[in-house]
Structure formats: structure tokens, C-alpha cells
CSV table of C-alpha atoms and ligand atoms in Angstrom, one decimal:
chain,number,residue,atom,x,y,z
A,1,MET,CA,56.7,-39.2,8.4
A,2,ARG,CA,56.2,-40.5,4.5
A,3,PHE,CA,58.9,-40.6,2.1
A,4,VAL,CA,58.4,-40.7,-1.4
A,5,THR,CA,60.3,-39.9,-4.4
A,6,PHE,CA,58.5,-37.8,-6.8
A,7,ARG,CA,58.9,-36.4,-10.2
A,8,ARG,CA,58.0,-33.0,-11.2
A,9,ALA,CA,56.2,-31.8,-14.5
A,10,ASP,CA,59.4,-30.3,-15.7
A,11,GLY,CA,61.2,-34.1,-15.3
A,12,ARG,CA,63.5,-33.7,-12.3
A,13,THR,CA,63.3,-36.0,-9.7
A,14,GLN,CA,63.8,-36.1,-6.1
A,15,PRO,CA,62.7,-37.5,-2.8
A,16,GLY,CA,60.5,-36.0,0.0
A,17,VAL,CA,58.7,-36.1,2.7
A,18,ILE,CA,54.9,-35.7,2.9
A,19,GLU,CA,53.5,-32.9,4.7
A,20,GLY,CA,49.2,-32.3,4.5
A,21,ASP,CA,48.6,-32.3,0.6
A,22,ALA,CA,52.2,-31.1,-0.3
A,23,ILE,CA,55.5,-32.3,-0.4
A,24,ARG,CA,58.5,-31.0,1.3
A,25,PRO,CA,61.5,-31.7,-1.1
A,26,ILE,CA,64.7,-33.5,0.3
A,27,THR,CA,67.9,-32.1,-1.1
A,28,THR,CA,70.1,-35.0,-1.4
A,29,PRO,CA,70.3,-36.4,-5.0
A,30,ALA,CA,68.5,-39.8,-4.2
A,31,MET,CA,66.4,-41.4,-1.6
A,32,LEU,CA,69.3,-44.0,-1.2
A,33,ASP,CA,71.5,-40.6,-0.4
A,34,TYR,CA,69.4,-39.6,2.3
A,35,LEU,CA,69.4,-43.1,4.3
A,36,ARG,CA,73.0,-43.2,3.8
A,37,LEU,CA,73.4,-40.3,6.1
A,38,ALA,CA,73.7,-40.8,10.0
A,39,PRO,CA,70.2,-40.5,11.1
A,40,HIS,CA,70.7,-36.9,13.4
A,41,GLU,CA,71.9,-35.4,10.1
A,42,ARG,CA,69.0,-36.1,8.0
A,43,ILE,CA,66.9,-33.7,9.3
A,44,ALA,CA,69.1,-30.8,8.1
A,45,TRP,CA,68.8,-31.8,4.0
A,46,HIS,CA,64.8,-31.4,4.5
A,47,ALA,CA,64.5,-28.0,2.5
A,48,ALA,CA,62.8,-24.8,4.1
A,49,GLY,CA,60.2,-22.7,2.8
A,50,GLU,CA,59.9,-24.4,-0.7
A,51,LEU,CA,56.4,-27.0,-0.1
A,52,VAL,CA,55.6,-28.7,-3.5
A,53,PRO,CA,51.7,-29.8,-4.0
A,54,LEU,CA,50.9,-33.3,-4.3
A,55,THR,CA,48.8,-32.5,-7.2
A,56,GLY,CA,51.3,-32.2,-10.5
A,57,VAL,CA,53.4,-34.5,-9.4
A,58,THR,CA,54.2,-38.4,-9.9
A,59,LEU,CA,55.3,-40.4,-7.7
A,60,GLU,CA,58.3,-42.6,-8.7
A,61,ALA,CA,59.4,-45.6,-6.5
A,62,PRO,CA,60.1,-44.1,-2.8
A,63,LEU,CA,63.6,-45.9,-3.1
A,64,ARG,CA,65.9,-47.6,-5.7
A,65,PRO,CA,68.1,-49.7,-3.7
A,66,SER,CA,71.4,-50.1,-4.6
A,67,ARG,CA,72.0,-53.9,-4.8
A,68,ASN,CA,69.5,-57.1,-4.9
A,69,VAL,CA,66.1,-56.7,-3.0
A,70,PHE,CA,66.2,-59.6,-0.2
A,71,CYS,CA,63.0,-61.6,0.0
A,72,VAL,CA,61.6,-64.4,2.3
A,73,GLY,CA,59.9,-67.4,0.7
A,74,ARG,CA,57.2,-69.4,2.7
A,75,ASN,CA,56.9,-67.1,5.4
A,76,TYR,CA,53.5,-67.4,6.0
A,77,LEU,CA,52.2,-71.0,6.8
A,78,GLU,CA,49.1,-70.9,4.9
A,79,HIS,CA,50.8,-69.9,2.0
A,80,ALA,CA,53.4,-72.4,2.2
A,81,LYS,CA,50.8,-74.9,2.2
A,82,GLU,CA,49.2,-73.8,-0.5
A,83,GLY,CA,52.3,-73.5,-2.5
A,84,ALA,CA,52.7,-77.6,-1.6
A,85,ARG,CA,49.4,-78.5,-2.2
A,86,ALA,CA,49.1,-76.9,-6.3
A,87,LEU,CA,52.8,-78.4,-6.8
A,88,GLY,CA,51.8,-81.8,-5.0
A,89,ARG,CA,54.3,-81.8,-2.5
A,90,GLU,CA,54.8,-82.6,1.0
A,91,LEU,CA,54.7,-79.5,3.3
A,92,LYS,CA,58.3,-79.0,4.9
A,93,LEU,CA,58.7,-76.0,7.0
A,94,PRO,CA,62.2,-75.0,7.1
A,95,ASP,CA,64.1,-74.1,10.2
A,96,VAL,CA,65.6,-70.9,9.1
A,97,PRO,CA,64.1,-68.3,6.8
A,98,THR,CA,64.1,-69.0,2.8
A,99,PHE,CA,65.9,-65.9,1.3
A,100,PHE,CA,66.1,-65.2,-2.0
A,101,THR,CA,66.8,-62.0,-4.2
A,102,LYS,CA,65.3,-59.9,-7.0
A,103,ALA,CA,66.9,-57.7,-9.0
A,104,PRO,CA,66.9,-54.0,-8.3
A,105,SER,CA,66.7,-53.2,-12.3
A,106,ALA,CA,62.6,-54.7,-11.4
A,107,ILE,CA,61.8,-51.9,-9.0
A,108,ALA,CA,58.8,-50.0,-10.0
A,109,ALA,CA,57.1,-47.2,-9.3
A,110,PRO,CA,53.3,-47.1,-7.3
A,111,ASP,CA,50.8,-46.5,-10.3
A,112,ALA,CA,53.0,-47.4,-13.0
A,113,VAL,CA,51.8,-49.5,-15.9
A,114,LEU,CA,53.9,-52.6,-15.8
A,115,HIS,CA,55.4,-54.2,-19.0
A,116,LEU,CA,55.5,-58.1,-19.0
A,117,GLN,CA,56.3,-60.0,-21.8
A,118,ALA,CA,54.0,-62.5,-23.2
A,119,ASP,CA,56.5,-64.2,-24.9
A,120,VAL,CA,58.8,-64.5,-21.8
A,121,SER,CA,55.9,-66.3,-19.4
A,122,PRO,CA,52.6,-66.9,-19.5
A,123,GLU,CA,52.5,-67.7,-16.2
A,124,TYR,CA,53.0,-63.9,-14.0
A,125,ASP,CA,51.6,-64.2,-10.3
A,126,PHE,CA,51.0,-62.0,-7.8
A,127,GLU,CA,52.4,-61.5,-3.8
A,128,ALA,CA,50.9,-58.7,-1.4
A,129,GLU,CA,54.2,-58.3,1.0
A,130,LEU,CA,55.2,-56.0,3.7
A,131,ALA,CA,58.6,-54.3,2.9
A,132,VAL,CA,61.3,-53.5,5.6
A,133,ILE,CA,63.8,-50.6,4.7
A,134,ILE,CA,67.2,-50.7,6.4
A,135,GLY,CA,68.0,-47.4,8.0
A,136,VAL,CA,71.5,-48.0,9.3
A,137,ARG,CA,74.8,-50.4,8.3
A,138,CYS,CA,74.7,-53.1,10.3
A,139,LYS,CA,75.8,-56.8,11.0
A,140,ASN,CA,75.0,-59.6,13.0
A,141,VAL,CA,72.2,-57.9,14.7
A,142,ARG,CA,70.3,-59.4,17.9
A,143,GLU,CA,66.7,-60.3,17.7
A,144,GLU,CA,65.9,-57.8,20.4
A,145,ASP,CA,68.4,-55.1,18.7
A,146,ALA,CA,66.5,-55.5,15.3
A,147,MET,CA,64.0,-53.0,15.3
A,148,HIS,CA,66.6,-50.4,15.9
A,149,VAL,CA,68.0,-50.5,12.5
A,150,ILE,CA,64.9,-50.4,10.7
A,151,PHE,CA,64.0,-47.1,8.8
A,152,GLY,CA,60.6,-47.8,7.6
A,153,TYR,CA,58.0,-49.9,5.9
A,154,SER,CA,56.5,-49.8,2.4
A,155,ALA,CA,54.0,-51.9,0.4
A,156,PHE,CA,55.2,-54.4,-2.4
A,157,ASN,CA,54.3,-56.7,-4.7
A,158,ASP,CA,56.3,-59.9,-5.6
A,159,ILE,CA,55.5,-60.7,-8.8
A,160,THR,CA,56.5,-63.8,-10.0
A,161,ALA,CA,56.7,-65.4,-13.5
A,162,ARG,CA,55.4,-69.1,-11.9
A,163,ASP,CA,57.2,-71.5,-14.8
A,164,VAL,CA,60.4,-69.7,-15.2
A,165,GLN,CA,60.7,-69.5,-11.2
A,166,ARG,CA,60.3,-73.2,-11.7
A,167,ALA,CA,62.3,-73.7,-14.8
A,168,HIS,CA,65.7,-72.8,-13.1
A,169,GLY,CA,67.0,-74.3,-10.4
A,170,GLN,CA,66.8,-71.5,-8.2
A,171,TRP,CA,63.7,-68.6,-7.9
A,172,PHE,CA,66.0,-65.7,-9.4
A,173,LYS,CA,65.6,-65.3,-13.2
A,174,GLY,CA,61.6,-66.0,-12.5
A,175,LYS,CA,61.6,-63.6,-9.7
A,176,SER,CA,63.9,-60.8,-11.5
A,177,LEU,CA,62.1,-59.6,-14.7
A,178,ASP,CA,61.4,-55.7,-15.4
A,179,ASP,CA,58.8,-54.1,-13.9
A,180,THR,CA,58.1,-57.1,-11.1
A,181,ALA,CA,59.1,-55.3,-8.0
A,182,PRO,CA,56.6,-52.4,-7.7
A,183,LEU,CA,57.3,-50.3,-4.4
A,184,GLY,CA,55.6,-47.6,-2.2
A,185,PRO,CA,53.5,-45.8,-2.6
A,186,TRP,CA,56.1,-44.3,0.2
A,187,ILE,CA,58.3,-45.4,2.7
A,188,VAL,CA,56.4,-45.0,6.1
A,189,SER,CA,59.2,-44.4,9.3
A,190,ALA,CA,59.4,-47.0,12.0
A,191,ASP,CA,57.8,-44.7,14.4
A,192,GLU,CA,54.6,-44.3,13.0
A,193,ILE,CA,54.5,-48.4,12.8
A,194,PRO,CA,54.9,-49.3,16.5
A,195,ASP,CA,54.0,-53.0,16.1
A,196,PRO,CA,54.5,-54.0,12.4
A,197,GLN,CA,53.6,-57.3,13.1
A,198,SER,CA,49.8,-56.7,14.0
A,199,LEU,CA,49.2,-55.1,10.6
A,200,ALA,CA,46.2,-56.4,8.0
A,201,ILE,CA,47.3,-57.0,4.5
A,202,ALA,CA,45.6,-57.9,1.7
A,203,PHE,CA,45.7,-58.1,-2.4
A,204,ARG,CA,42.8,-57.1,-4.6
A,205,LEU,CA,42.6,-57.9,-8.6
A,206,ASN,CA,40.5,-55.8,-10.3
A,207,GLY,CA,38.8,-54.7,-6.8
A,208,VAL,CA,38.4,-58.6,-6.0
A,209,GLU,CA,40.0,-59.4,-2.7
A,210,LYS,CA,42.4,-62.2,-3.3
A,211,GLN,CA,44.6,-62.0,-0.4
A,212,ARG,CA,44.0,-61.4,3.1
A,213,SER,CA,46.1,-61.8,5.8
A,214,THR,CA,47.9,-60.1,9.0
A,215,THR,CA,51.7,-60.0,9.5
A,216,ALA,CA,51.1,-61.3,12.7
A,217,ASN,CA,51.4,-65.2,10.7
A,218,MET,CA,54.7,-64.5,9.8
A,219,ILE,CA,56.9,-68.0,10.7
A,220,PHE,CA,59.8,-65.9,11.0
A,221,ARG,CA,58.9,-62.5,12.6
A,222,ILE,CA,60.9,-59.4,11.7
A,223,PRO,CA,63.5,-59.4,14.1
A,224,ARG,CA,64.7,-63.0,13.5
A,225,LEU,CA,64.4,-61.9,9.8
A,226,ILE,CA,67.1,-59.2,10.2
A,227,ALA,CA,69.2,-61.4,12.9
A,228,GLU,CA,69.2,-64.2,10.4
A,229,LEU,CA,70.1,-61.9,7.2
A,230,SER,CA,72.9,-59.7,9.1
A,231,ARG,CA,74.5,-62.7,10.4
A,232,GLY,CA,77.9,-62.6,8.8
A,233,MET,CA,76.7,-60.3,6.3
A,234,THR,CA,76.3,-56.6,6.5
A,235,LEU,CA,73.2,-54.9,5.7
A,236,GLU,CA,73.2,-51.3,4.2
A,237,PRO,CA,71.2,-48.4,4.5
A,238,GLY,CA,68.6,-48.5,1.8
A,239,ASP,CA,68.2,-52.4,1.9
A,240,VAL,CA,64.6,-53.9,0.9
A,241,ILE,CA,63.5,-56.8,3.1
A,242,ALA,CA,60.4,-58.2,1.3
A,243,THR,CA,58.9,-60.4,4.0
A,244,GLY,CA,56.7,-63.1,2.4
A,245,THR,CA,53.5,-63.1,1.0
A,246,PRO,CA,50.3,-64.4,3.0
A,247,GLU,CA,47.8,-67.3,0.9
A,248,GLY,CA,45.5,-66.5,-2.3
A,249,VAL,CA,48.2,-66.1,-4.9
A,250,GLY,CA,47.2,-66.9,-8.5
A,251,PHE,CA,48.9,-70.2,-9.0
A,252,ALA,CA,47.6,-72.1,-6.4
A,253,ARG,CA,44.0,-71.0,-6.7
A,254,THR,CA,41.4,-73.7,-8.5
A,255,PRO,CA,42.0,-73.5,-11.0
A,256,PRO,CA,45.1,-71.3,-11.7
A,257,GLU,CA,44.8,-67.1,-11.9
A,258,PHE,CA,47.2,-65.7,-13.8
A,259,LEU,CA,47.7,-62.2,-14.2
A,260,ARG,CA,46.2,-60.6,-18.0
A,261,SER,CA,46.7,-57.5,-19.6
A,262,GLY,CA,44.8,-54.8,-17.8
A,263,ASP,CA,44.4,-55.9,-14.8
A,264,VAL,CA,44.6,-53.9,-11.6
A,265,MET,CA,46.6,-55.1,-8.8
A,266,GLU,CA,46.2,-53.6,-5.1
A,267,VAL,CA,48.3,-54.3,-2.3
A,268,GLU,CA,46.9,-52.8,0.8
A,269,ILE,CA,48.5,-52.9,4.3
A,270,GLU,CA,47.4,-51.3,7.6
A,271,GLY,CA,49.3,-47.9,8.0
A,272,ILE,CA,50.8,-47.9,5.3
A,273,GLY,CA,48.2,-47.4,2.4
A,274,ILE,CA,47.6,-48.6,-1.0
A,275,LEU,CA,50.1,-49.8,-3.9
A,276,ARG,CA,48.3,-50.0,-7.0
A,277,ASN,CA,49.7,-50.7,-10.5
A,278,THR,CA,48.2,-51.6,-13.9
A,279,VAL,CA,49.2,-54.7,-15.9
A,280,SER,CA,50.5,-54.4,-20.2
A,281,ILE,CA,51.5,-57.9,-21.0
A,282,ALA,CA,52.4,-57.7,-24.9
B,1,LIG,MG1,57.4,-63.4,-2.3
């Protein structure tokens, strides 16, 4: 199933499930409330009867998480290499995943224009990523059990103000500016993606491919990420884990390529779809 959050013409926003070219509304106030239900209770909240045509609604981010998006830095070898090269540093691969977070206020909708401030950074960059959505409260999850705590998957763009990322001792500020966490266009339920480690992932800027890889190239695979993150730390339904970006990001290019106003970005992930956003920098 593909889960969305949609806005009707009258402004009402609610979650739903796509059925063909329509949406079956879900009657919880928000997707987060739906995910907090026990899995076996969820179907009772799918509205009988009414279907809302997809034409005539606007898709919002499928989920507004209640807390920071968990992100993984340097989780693709070629991206770790290009980053070290661009910064003139020796490549050192970590033994454990490098976790950092983005503020939930950075979440943005599919197809939205992202409003970025020119006076905050001249170095906005893109990062195509597979997002994992947690479906149950869990802690100390073993790798062999990790797939059972996943509700579904979505596409994510970990937009980064590179100079701000570097200026601060850690990455939070440069990763948390408003409109720098587009998520969507929907969440695909985990049953429809039996192997999330074999998905093609690509990024296009104004139609030109900049990133192309496969989730098979992750250094730390999804079960390891969930096991490490949940060690001694409770994960909640609706938590989002962005699993890292492959090579080809703007700052590591020669010469570097940063986002410009009017740019159209597309994150495409096999089995999920295309997350498209336009950049406005002023
Ligand atoms: Mg990233």
C-alpha cells in the first residue's frame, strides 16, 4: 500500500491510502496517529465508502515525525571517498554508523517549492536517500528482527547547507534549516519492498543525472542501522531513518555545484517513485 497525507481543496489535511487514481481517507487526525495504533487495529481506521480523486488534492509530506529525523552520514563508500577527497582529508571508515539528526521542522512536501535563504548559505546541496519509517515502539532490536519493526519506505532529500555544516562542530544546524527535508511522495508499506537493499537510487538536477547507485552499496545495511540506533534507545512509531546518500553530491564535484534558484530536484528510488521539488533561494 502507498500511504499519503493529502490536502483537499477546502484546506482539510488528512492521511490516506492510494487506491488506483484515488485516495481512501484514513480517519485518524494525522499519519503519526495512525502509526501509533497497534498494527492489527489500523485497518479499522480506513474509511469505508468515500474515495477522493487524486486530481484535486495536494500531497503533503506523508508523515510529520514528532521528533528529529535520524540520519546516517557516509553510508556509501564512494560518497565517503568523494567527501574525503573534496575536503582534502584521509578516508577513514567508521566501525559504527555515524548518526546525526535533522529537526522535524525541516520536513517539506513533495512537489513543494523549497524556500531557502540566500543570506544563510551560498552552498545548498542535495543528497538522495532511502528513508525507513519505523512502525512499532522498539528497543535493543536484534539485526535478525529489524525488518519486523519497519512500517515502510519513502524517498528523502537530505538538503545540506555545506558551509554551515562545516562551520559548526557538529552537523545539526547545517542539516536542519527549514525546507531541507523533503519526504515522499508517499510511504510504501514494507510488504511491497521485500528487499530494500537492492533498490536503484538516483538523483537528477534539472533532468541531468547527478547520482546513481543502488541501496546494495550501503556500508551499514538497514538491519544494522536499526540495531545500532535502538541499542539502549527506544524508537517510536513514525520515527524516520534516512539511510545515507551515494556519490555524486554537489560539493564533491569539480568544480563544486550548489543549488540555484529555479532548480528542479528529483530523487528517484525503485519501487517507491519520484520525490520532486523546486528550489527558491532569496
Ligand atoms: Mg545525508
